[in-house]
XYZ file of C-alpha atoms in Angstrom:
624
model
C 0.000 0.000 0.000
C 1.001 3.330 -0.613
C 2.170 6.112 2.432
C -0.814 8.147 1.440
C -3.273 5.904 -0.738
C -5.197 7.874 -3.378
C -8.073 6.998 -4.766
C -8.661 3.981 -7.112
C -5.973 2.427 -5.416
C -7.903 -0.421 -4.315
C -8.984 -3.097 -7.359
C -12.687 -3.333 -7.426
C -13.161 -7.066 -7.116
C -10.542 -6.783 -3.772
C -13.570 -7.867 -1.621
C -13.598 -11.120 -3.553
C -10.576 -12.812 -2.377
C -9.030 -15.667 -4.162
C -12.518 -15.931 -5.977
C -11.729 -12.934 -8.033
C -11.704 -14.792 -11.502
C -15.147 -14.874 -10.995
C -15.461 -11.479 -13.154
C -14.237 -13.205 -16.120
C -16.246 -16.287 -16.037
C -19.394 -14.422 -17.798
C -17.269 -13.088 -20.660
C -15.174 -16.385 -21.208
C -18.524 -18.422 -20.973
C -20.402 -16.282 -23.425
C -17.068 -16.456 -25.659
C -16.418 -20.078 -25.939
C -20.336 -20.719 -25.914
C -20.542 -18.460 -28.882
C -17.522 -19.946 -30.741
C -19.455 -23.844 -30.260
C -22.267 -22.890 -31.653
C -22.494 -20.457 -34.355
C -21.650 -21.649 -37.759
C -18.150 -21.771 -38.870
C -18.761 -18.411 -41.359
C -19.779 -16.595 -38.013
C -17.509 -17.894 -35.472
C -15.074 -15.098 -34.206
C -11.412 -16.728 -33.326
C -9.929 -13.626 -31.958
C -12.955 -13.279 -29.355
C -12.541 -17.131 -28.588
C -8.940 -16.952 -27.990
C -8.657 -14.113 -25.334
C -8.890 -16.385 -22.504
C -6.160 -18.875 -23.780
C -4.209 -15.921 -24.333
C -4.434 -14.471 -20.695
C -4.072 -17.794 -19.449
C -0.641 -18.281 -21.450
C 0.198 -14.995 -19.673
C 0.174 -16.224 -16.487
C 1.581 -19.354 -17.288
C 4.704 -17.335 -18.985
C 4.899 -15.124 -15.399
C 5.109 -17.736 -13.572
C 8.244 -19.745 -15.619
C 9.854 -16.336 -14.582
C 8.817 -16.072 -11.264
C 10.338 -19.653 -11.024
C 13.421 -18.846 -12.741
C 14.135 -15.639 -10.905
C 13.939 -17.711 -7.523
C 16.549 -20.293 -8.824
C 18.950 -18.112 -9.754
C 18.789 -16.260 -7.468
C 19.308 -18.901 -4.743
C 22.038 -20.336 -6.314
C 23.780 -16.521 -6.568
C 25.406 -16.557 -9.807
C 24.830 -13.210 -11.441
C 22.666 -11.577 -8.910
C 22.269 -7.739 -8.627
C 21.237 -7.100 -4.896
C 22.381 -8.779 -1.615
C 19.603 -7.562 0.052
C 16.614 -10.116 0.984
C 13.155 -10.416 0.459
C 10.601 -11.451 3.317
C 6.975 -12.447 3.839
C 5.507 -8.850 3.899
C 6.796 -8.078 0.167
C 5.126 -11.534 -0.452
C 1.822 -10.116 0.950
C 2.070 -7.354 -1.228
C 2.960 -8.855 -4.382
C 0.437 -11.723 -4.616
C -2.492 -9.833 -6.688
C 0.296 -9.773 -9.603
C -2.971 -11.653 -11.705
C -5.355 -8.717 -11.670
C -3.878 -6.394 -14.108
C -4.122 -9.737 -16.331
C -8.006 -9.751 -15.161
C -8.374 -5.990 -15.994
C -6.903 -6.278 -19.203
C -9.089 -9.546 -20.276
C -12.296 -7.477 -19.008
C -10.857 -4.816 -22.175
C -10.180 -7.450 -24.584
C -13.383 -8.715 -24.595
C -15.343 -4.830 -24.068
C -13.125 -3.747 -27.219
C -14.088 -7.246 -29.232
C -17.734 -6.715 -28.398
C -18.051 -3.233 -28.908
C -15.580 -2.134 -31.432
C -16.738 -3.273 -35.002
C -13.347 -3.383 -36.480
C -11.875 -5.745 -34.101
C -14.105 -8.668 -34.890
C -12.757 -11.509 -36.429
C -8.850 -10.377 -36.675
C -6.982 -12.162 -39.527
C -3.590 -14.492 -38.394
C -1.293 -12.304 -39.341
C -1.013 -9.077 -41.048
C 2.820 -7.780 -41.563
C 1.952 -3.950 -41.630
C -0.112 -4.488 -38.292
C 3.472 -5.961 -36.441
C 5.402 -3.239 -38.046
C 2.970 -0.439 -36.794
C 2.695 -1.835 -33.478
C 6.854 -2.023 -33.637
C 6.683 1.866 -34.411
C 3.993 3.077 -32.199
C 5.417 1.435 -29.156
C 9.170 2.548 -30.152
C 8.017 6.047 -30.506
C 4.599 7.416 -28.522
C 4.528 4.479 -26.103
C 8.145 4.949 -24.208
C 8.189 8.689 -24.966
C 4.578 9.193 -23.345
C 5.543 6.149 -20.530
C 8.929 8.375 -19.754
C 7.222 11.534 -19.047
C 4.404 9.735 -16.690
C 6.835 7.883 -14.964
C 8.880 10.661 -13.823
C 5.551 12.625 -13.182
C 4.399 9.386 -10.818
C 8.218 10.115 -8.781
C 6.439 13.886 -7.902
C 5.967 13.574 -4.242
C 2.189 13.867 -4.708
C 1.869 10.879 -7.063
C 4.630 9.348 -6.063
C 3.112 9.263 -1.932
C -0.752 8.844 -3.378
C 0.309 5.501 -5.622
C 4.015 4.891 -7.068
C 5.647 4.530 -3.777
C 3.473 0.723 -3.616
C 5.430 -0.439 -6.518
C 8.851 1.118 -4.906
C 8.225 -0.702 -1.462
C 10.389 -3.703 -3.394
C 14.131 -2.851 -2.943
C 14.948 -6.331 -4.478
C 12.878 -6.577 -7.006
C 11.215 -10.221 -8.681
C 9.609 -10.509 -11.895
C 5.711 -9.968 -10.554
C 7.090 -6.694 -9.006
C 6.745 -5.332 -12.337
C 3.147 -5.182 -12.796
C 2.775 -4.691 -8.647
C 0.836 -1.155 -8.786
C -2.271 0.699 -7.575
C -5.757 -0.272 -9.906
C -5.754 3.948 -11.173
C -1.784 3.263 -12.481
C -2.869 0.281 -14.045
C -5.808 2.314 -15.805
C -2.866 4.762 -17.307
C -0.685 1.923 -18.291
C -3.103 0.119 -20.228
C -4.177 3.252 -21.951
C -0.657 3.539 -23.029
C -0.439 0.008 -24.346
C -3.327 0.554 -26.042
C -2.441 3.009 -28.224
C -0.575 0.142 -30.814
C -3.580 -1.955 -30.598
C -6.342 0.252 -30.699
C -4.647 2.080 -33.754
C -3.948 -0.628 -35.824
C -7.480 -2.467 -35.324
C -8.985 1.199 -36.359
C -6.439 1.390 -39.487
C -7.186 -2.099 -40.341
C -3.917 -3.623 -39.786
C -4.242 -5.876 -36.842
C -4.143 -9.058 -36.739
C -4.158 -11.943 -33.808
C 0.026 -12.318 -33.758
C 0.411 -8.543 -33.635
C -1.891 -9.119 -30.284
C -0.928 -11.512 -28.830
C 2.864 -10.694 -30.099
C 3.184 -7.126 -28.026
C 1.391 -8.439 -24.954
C 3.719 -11.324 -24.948
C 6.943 -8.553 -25.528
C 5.668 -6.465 -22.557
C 5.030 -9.212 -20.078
C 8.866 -10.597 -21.291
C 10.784 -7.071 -20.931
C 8.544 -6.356 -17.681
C 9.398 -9.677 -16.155
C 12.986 -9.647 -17.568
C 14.097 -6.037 -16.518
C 12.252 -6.900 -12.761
C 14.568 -10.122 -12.303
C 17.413 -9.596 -9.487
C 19.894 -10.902 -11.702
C 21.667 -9.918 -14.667
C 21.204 -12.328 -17.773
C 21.605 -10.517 -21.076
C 25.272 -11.490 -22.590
C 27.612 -8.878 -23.005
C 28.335 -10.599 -26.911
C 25.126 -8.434 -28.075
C 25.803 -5.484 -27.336
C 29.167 -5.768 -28.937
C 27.252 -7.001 -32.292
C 25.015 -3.851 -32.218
C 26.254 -1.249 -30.020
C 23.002 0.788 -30.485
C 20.709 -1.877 -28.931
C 21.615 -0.225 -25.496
C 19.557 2.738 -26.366
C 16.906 -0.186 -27.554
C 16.888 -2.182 -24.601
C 17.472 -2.246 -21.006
C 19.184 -4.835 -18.742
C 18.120 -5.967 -15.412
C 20.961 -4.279 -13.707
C 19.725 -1.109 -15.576
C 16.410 -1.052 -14.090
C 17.855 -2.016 -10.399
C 19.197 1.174 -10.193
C 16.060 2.949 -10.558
C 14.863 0.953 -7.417
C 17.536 1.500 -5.298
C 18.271 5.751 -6.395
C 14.618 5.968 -7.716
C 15.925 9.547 -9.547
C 17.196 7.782 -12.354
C 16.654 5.047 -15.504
C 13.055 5.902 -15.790
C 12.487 4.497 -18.751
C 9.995 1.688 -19.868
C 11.995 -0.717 -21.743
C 13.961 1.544 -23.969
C 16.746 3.441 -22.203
C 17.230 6.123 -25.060
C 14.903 8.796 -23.566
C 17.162 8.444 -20.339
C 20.506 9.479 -22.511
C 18.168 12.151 -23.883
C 17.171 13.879 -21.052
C 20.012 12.953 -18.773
C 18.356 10.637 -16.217
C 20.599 7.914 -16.711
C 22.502 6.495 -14.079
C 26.392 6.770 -13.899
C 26.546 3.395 -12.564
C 24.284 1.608 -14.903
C 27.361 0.405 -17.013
C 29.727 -0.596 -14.288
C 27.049 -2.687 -12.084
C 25.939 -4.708 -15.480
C 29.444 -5.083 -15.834
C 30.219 -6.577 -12.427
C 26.671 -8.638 -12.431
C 27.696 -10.377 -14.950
C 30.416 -11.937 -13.636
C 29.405 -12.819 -10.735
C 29.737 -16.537 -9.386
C 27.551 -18.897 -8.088
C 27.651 -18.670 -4.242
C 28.990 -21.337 -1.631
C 27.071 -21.465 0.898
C 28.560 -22.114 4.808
C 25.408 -24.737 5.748
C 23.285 -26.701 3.252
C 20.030 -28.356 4.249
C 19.303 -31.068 2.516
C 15.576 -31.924 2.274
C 13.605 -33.710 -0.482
C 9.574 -33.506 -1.888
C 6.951 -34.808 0.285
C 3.596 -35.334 -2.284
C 3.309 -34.999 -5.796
C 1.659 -31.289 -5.050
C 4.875 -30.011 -2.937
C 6.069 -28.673 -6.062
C 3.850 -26.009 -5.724
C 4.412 -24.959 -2.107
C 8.252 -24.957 -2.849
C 9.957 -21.684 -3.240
C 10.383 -21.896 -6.871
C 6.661 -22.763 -6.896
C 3.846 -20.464 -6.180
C 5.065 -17.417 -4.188
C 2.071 -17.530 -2.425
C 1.600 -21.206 -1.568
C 5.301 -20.903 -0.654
C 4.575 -18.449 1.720
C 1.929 -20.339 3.805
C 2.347 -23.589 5.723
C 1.723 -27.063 3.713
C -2.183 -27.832 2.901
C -4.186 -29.399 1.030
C -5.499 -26.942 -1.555
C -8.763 -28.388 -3.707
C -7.538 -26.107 -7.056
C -4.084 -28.000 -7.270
C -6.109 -31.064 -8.577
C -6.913 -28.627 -11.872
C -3.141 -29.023 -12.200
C -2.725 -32.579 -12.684
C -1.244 -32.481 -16.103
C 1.670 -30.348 -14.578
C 1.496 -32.031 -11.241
C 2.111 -36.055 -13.339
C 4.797 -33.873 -15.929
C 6.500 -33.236 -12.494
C 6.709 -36.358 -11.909
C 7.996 -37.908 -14.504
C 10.968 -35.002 -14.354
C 11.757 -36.146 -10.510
C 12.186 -39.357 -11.554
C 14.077 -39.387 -14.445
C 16.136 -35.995 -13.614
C 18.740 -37.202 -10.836
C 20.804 -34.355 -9.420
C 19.532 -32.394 -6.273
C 18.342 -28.180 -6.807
C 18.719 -25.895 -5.096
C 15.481 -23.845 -3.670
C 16.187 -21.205 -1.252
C 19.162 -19.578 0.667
C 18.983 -17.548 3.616
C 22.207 -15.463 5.913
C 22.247 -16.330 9.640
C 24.777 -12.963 10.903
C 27.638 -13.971 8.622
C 26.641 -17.554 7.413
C 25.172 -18.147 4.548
C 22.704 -21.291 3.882
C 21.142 -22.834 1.160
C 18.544 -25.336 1.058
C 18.601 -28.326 -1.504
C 16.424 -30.513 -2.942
C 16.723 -34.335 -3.822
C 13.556 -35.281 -6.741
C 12.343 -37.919 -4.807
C 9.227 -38.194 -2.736
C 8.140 -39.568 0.615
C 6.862 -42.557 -0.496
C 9.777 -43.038 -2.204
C 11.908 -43.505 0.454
C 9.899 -46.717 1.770
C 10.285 -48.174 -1.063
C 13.449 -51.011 -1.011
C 14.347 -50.835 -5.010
C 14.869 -46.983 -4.817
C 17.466 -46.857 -1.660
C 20.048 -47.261 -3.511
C 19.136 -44.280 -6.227
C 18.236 -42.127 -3.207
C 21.721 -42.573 -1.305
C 23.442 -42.053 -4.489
C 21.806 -38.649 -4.684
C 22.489 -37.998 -0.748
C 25.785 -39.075 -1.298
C 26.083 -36.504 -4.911
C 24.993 -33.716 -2.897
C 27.545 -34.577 0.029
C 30.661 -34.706 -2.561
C 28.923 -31.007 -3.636
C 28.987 -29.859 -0.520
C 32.634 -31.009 0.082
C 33.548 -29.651 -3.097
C 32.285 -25.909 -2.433
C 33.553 -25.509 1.132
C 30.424 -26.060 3.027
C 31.237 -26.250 6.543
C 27.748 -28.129 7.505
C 24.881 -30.418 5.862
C 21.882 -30.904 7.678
C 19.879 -33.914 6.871
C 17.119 -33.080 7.042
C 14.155 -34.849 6.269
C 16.319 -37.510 4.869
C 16.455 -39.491 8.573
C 12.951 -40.853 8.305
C 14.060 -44.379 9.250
C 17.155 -46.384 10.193
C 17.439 -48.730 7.144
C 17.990 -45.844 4.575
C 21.269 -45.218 5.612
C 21.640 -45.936 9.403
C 21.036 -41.965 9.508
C 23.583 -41.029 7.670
C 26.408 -43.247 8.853
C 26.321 -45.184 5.759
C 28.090 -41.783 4.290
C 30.929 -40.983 6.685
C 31.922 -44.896 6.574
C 32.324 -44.754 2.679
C 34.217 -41.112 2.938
C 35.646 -41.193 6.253
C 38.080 -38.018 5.070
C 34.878 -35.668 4.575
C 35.375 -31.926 6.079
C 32.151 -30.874 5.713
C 30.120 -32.338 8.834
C 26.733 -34.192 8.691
C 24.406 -33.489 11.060
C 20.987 -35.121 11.571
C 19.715 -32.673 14.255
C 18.451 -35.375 16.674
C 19.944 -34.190 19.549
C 17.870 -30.524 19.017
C 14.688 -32.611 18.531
C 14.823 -34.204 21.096
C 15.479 -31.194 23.073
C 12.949 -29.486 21.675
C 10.503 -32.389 22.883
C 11.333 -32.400 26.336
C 11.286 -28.953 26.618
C 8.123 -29.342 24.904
C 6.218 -31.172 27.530
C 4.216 -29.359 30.676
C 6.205 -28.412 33.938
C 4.952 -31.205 36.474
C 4.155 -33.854 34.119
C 5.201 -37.154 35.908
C 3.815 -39.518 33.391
C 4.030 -39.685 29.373
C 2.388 -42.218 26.577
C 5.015 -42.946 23.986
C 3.784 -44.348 20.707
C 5.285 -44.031 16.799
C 7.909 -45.714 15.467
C 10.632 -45.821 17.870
C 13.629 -44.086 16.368
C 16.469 -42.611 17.117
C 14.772 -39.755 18.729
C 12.324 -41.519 20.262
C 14.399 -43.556 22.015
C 16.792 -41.113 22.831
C 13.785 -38.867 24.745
C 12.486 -42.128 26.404
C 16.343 -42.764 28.029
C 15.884 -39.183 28.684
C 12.264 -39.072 30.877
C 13.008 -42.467 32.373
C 16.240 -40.722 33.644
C 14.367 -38.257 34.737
C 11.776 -39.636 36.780
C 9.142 -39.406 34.402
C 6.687 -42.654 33.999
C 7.282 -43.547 29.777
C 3.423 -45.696 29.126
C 4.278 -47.721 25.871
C 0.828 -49.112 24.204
C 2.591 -52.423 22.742
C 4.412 -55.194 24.145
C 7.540 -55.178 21.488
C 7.963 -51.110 21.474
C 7.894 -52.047 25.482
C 10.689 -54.624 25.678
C 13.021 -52.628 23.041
C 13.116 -49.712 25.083
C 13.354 -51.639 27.977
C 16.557 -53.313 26.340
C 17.985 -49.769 25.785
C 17.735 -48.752 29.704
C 19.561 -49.581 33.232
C 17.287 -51.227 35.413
C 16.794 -48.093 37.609
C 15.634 -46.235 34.237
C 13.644 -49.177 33.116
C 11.380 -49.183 36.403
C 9.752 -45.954 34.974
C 9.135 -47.892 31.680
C 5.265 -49.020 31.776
C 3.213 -51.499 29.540
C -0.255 -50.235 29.139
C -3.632 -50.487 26.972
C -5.414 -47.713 28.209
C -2.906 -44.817 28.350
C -3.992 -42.923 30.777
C -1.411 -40.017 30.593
C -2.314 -36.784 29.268
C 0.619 -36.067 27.490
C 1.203 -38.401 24.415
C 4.983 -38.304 22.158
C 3.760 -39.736 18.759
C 5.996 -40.105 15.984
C 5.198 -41.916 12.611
C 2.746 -44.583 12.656
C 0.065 -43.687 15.373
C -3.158 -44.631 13.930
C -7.090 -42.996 14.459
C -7.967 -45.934 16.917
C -4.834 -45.307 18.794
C -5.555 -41.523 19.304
C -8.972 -42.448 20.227
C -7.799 -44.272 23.406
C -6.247 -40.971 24.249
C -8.175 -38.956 27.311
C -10.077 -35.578 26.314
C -7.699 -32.514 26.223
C -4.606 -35.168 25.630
C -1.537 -33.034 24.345
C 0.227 -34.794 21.634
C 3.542 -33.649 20.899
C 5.048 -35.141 17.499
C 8.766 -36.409 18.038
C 8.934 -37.254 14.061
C 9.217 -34.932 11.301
C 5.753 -35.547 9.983
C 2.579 -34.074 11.656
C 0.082 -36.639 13.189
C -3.053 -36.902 10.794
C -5.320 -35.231 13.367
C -8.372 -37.656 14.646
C -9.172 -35.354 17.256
C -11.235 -31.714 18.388
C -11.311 -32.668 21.659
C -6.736 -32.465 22.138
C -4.348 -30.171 21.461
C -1.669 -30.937 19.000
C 1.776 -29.041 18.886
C 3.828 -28.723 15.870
C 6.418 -31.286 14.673
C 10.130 -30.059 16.561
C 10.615 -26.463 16.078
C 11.248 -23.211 16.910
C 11.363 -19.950 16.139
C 13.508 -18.132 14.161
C 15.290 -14.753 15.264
C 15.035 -11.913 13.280
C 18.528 -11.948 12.169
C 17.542 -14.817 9.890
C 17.251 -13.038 6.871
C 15.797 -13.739 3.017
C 12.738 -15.392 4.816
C 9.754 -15.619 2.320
C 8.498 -19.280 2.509
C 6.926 -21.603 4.744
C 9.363 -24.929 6.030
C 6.431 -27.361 4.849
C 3.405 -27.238 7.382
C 4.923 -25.278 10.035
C 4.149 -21.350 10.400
C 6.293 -18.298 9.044
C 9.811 -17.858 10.446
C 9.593 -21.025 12.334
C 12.373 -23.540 11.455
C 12.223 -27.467 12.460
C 14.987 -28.793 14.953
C 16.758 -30.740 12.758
C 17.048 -27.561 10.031
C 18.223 -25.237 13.174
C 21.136 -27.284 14.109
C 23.408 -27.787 11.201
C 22.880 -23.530 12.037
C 23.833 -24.360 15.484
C 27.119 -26.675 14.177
C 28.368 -23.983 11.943
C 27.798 -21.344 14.546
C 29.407 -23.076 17.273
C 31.947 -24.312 15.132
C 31.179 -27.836 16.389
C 34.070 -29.811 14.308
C 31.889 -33.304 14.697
C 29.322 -35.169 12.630
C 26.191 -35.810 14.430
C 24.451 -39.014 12.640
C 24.482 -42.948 12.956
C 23.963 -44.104 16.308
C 25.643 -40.863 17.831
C 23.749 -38.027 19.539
C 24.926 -34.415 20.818
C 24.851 -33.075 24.104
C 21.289 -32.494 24.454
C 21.678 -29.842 27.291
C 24.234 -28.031 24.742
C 22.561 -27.919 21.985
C 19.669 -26.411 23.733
C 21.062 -23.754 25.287
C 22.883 -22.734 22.312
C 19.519 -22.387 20.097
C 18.386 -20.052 22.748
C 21.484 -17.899 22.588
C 21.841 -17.711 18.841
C 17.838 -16.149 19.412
C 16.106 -19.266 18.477
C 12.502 -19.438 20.788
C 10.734 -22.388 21.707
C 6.887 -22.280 19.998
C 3.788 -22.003 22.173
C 0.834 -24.618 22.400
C -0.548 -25.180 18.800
C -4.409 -23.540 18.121
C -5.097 -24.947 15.697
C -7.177 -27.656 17.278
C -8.981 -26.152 19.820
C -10.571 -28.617 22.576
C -14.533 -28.124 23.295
């Protein structure tokens, strides 16, 4: 929002919320209804296609969105340091209603305006006069109202939304107020509209400049620099003809300067080019790809992950993991997906973030849960783990977390199956059990004297068993052989706090993986159940309280924070993510996986230091 919002700043179908495409539906149901059944003399294709075309739009914003994010991540070539967070997220997510507003035109000009019924394919005059219109009135007439909209009047009333993104993406191109949209489109208009009343338009010339604009908007908007210095030296001119995303950065970051649309000619002319323009494409350019001090090393959970994943949907991303009815529309991209995770075997890279002076990255293996369970892929999977370890050896990382990638013993006795193969390794593996466990016992009410256990008992599970039973604290197991394998695991003084029971009676339940409905139902009303695992319970009941999976919060010197960590809330990190943290901070020269497990106590108290907070009770089940 602007400082001092004007009016028309607002879009009109705000109120409607994420059922905003609602506004279309009458034109594109009247359009494709008409194109069915009128006779193929009558039929208008240019009417018809307007909604493929603004769908194609979004699809084409989105490829950049996805490719700015990579890039970015990974470091070679980018422009700014600076980060982006959750409340530039907020502000950017309506980036689809200027391509709402613009179909509502499209099909008001095709119904009203005689001459643009039934557009021919292609007419060479229209493209050139659309060339020449937009080289000459267009960026002339968009110069002169963008440096009016920098006026403090303007600028306060509307501009100043767009300028609230210091680091810019691709969507904060088209990230204005509804009454600048208004004036933009009845720039971009002036190509169309005059070759439809001169006769000369035609569907490409359409579809054509729509397509240019939406590229040079998304391309000038990306935070890193990707045109090749080779064409400029071809055709010198062509920086007068077109402008670089470096170019543009500047006019976000000294906002007096590079004003121009996509053509930086009218900035030579009237002397509002920045000084700096040339050197910072220059350095962009050559940039490297950054190495990162900590990796975490996760992998996809469903087949619809793809779109909560950084590179995904910004504002998916931004929101913890759920089920989301509209993704099943996506199918044909969800099973293309897929098909690239399995065949494509090399690990991505999908966010990085700076912790005071470390910088982290988090990677991706293309392989699903399910995956993981399933015998013939371990050995694919562990060569992929194993990959990303030589990477991270390679580059200099100091730690790699994990991850998600402990789910059970037999995958790769948590990670030991790595430093027995490369016993030489530098960079240090850390599964994060020791902070999860931690976070679990500090987890569980003051005065609690007696626990349920039930899940599949692994390494963390045991380990916080050992721990209560240590403690004092009565551990009720539910089944006779989770009962006599702790039991195995304990001194005798410990293992007289170890109970066998059917009913479990306890209030506070630890569940990890495999706790079924029935078994929840035996639970007592307002039972707490606190997950040890890194995947949430499926919740059977209203009637408990259920905390999040090991986690806490992150400090605000965790910077470049703009996505969710699957299901868990904004700016809240899970255990076994905060520790490699912890191992690089610390400087902890020791892996942490196989059968061996940190000092608990340590670990602990560290998180809290480095500004990490433990979470409070979970709401989202409230008991009746």
């Amino acid at each position: 929002m602007a400082s001092k919002p004007g009016i028309l700043t607002e879009w009109p179908w705000t109120w409607l919320g994420s059922y905003k495409y609602v506004v279309l539906a009458p034109w594109t149901i009247h359009s494709t209804y008409s194109y069915m059944v009128k006779d193929a003399n009558e039929r208008d294709i240019s009417n018809f296609l307007i909604f493929p075309l603004l769908l194609s739009r979004m699809i084409h914003n989105q490829i950049w969105i996805s490719l700015s994010r990579f890039r970015t991540a990974k470091g070679n070539n980018r422009i700014l340091d600076k980060t982006i967070e959750f409340e530039q997220v907020d502000r950017e997510r309506n980036w689809d209603d200027q391509i709402i507003f613009n179909g509502i035109l499209f099909y008001l000009g095709s119904k009203y305006i005689e001459a643009a019924h039934n557009l021919p394919l292609w007419r060479a005059d229209g493209v050139m006069w659309t060339i020449l219109l937009h080289a000459g009135p267009v960026e002339f007439l968009y110069y002169w109202l963008h440096r009016a909209l920098h006026h403090h009047f303007l600028y306060s009333r509307y501009h100043s939304h767009h300028h609230s993104s210091i680091v810019t993406e691709p969507i904060t191109s088209v990230i204005h107020p509804f009454a600048e949209h208004i004036s933009y489109f009845a720039l971009f208009a002036i190509p169309m509209l005059s070759t439809v009343l001169m006769g000369t338009a035609s569907i490409v010339s359409f579809a054509g400049y729509l397509t240019y604009i939406d590229f040079m908007n998304n391309m000038g908007h990306c935070n890193f620099e990707h045109i090749p210095k080779w064409i400029f030296s071809i055709f010198p001119p062509l920086k007068y003809l077109m402008y670089t995303p470096s170019y543009h950065s500047l006019h976000h970051t000294q906002f007096r300067t590079n004003y121009a649309l996509f053509m930086p000619f009218y900035d030579y002319v009237y002397g509002t080019m920045d000084k700096s323009s040339d050197s910072l494409y220059e350095s962009s350019l050559v940039r490297k790809e950054e190495a990162p001090d900590v990796v975490h090393l996760t992998h996809l959970i469903t087949p619809e992950s793809i779109y909560h994943l950084r590179l995904g949907f910004a504002q998916l991303a931004s929101e913890p993991h759920k089920s989301t009815w509209y993704l099943w529309l996506m199918w044909p991209v969800t099973l293309w997906s897929m098909m690239v995770t399995w065949i494509y075997g090399r690990t991505f890279t999908v966010e990085r973030n700076v912790f005071k002076h470390l910088k982290l990255q988090t990677w991706a293996i293309p392989k699903y849960r399910v995956q993981f369970y399933m015998q013939w892929q371990r050995e694919t999977i562990n060569g992929m783990i194993e990959d990303a370890i030589l990477e991270a050896e390679e580059k200099g990382v100091k730690v790699l977390s994990l991850g998600l990638l402990n789910q059970e013993e037999g995958l790769n006795k948590y990670g030991e199956l790595f430093i027995g193969k490369h016993p030489q390794l530098k960079v240090k593996l850390v599964d994060g059990s020791s902070l999860a466990v931690a976070v679990v016992l500090n987890s569980i009410p003051k005065g609690t004297k007696e626990v349920v256990i039930r899940g599949n008992l692994t390494k963390v599970a045991c380990s916080i068993a050992l721990a209560l039973c240590q403690g004092g604290i009565q551990v009720f197991t539910l089944r006779e052989d989770e009962y006599k394998m702790l039991k195995s695991k304990l001194s005798n003084e410990a293992a007289n706090n170890l109970v066998l029971s059917k009913h479990g009676s306890p209030k506070t339940w630890l569940v990890g993986d495999g706790l079924s409905k029935d078994e929840q139902l035996k639970a007592s009303k307002g039972t707490i159940f606190i997950p040890f695992s890194q995947f949430p319970p499926k919740k059977a009941r209203k009637d408990c309280l259920y905390n999040n999976t090991p986690a806490m919060l992150a400090p605000k010197h965790l910077e470049n924070v703009d996505s969710c960590e699957n299901w868990l809330p904004r700016r809240v990190m899970s255990a076994w993510r905060i520790a490699g943290i912890l191992h690089a901070m610390e400087e902890w020269n020791v892996h942490e996986c196989g059968n061996m497990m940190f000092n608990i106590d340590k670990i602990w108290q560290a998180s809290l230091e480095h500004g990490f907070r433990p979470l409070t009770m979970s709401t989202e089940s409230k008991m009746n």
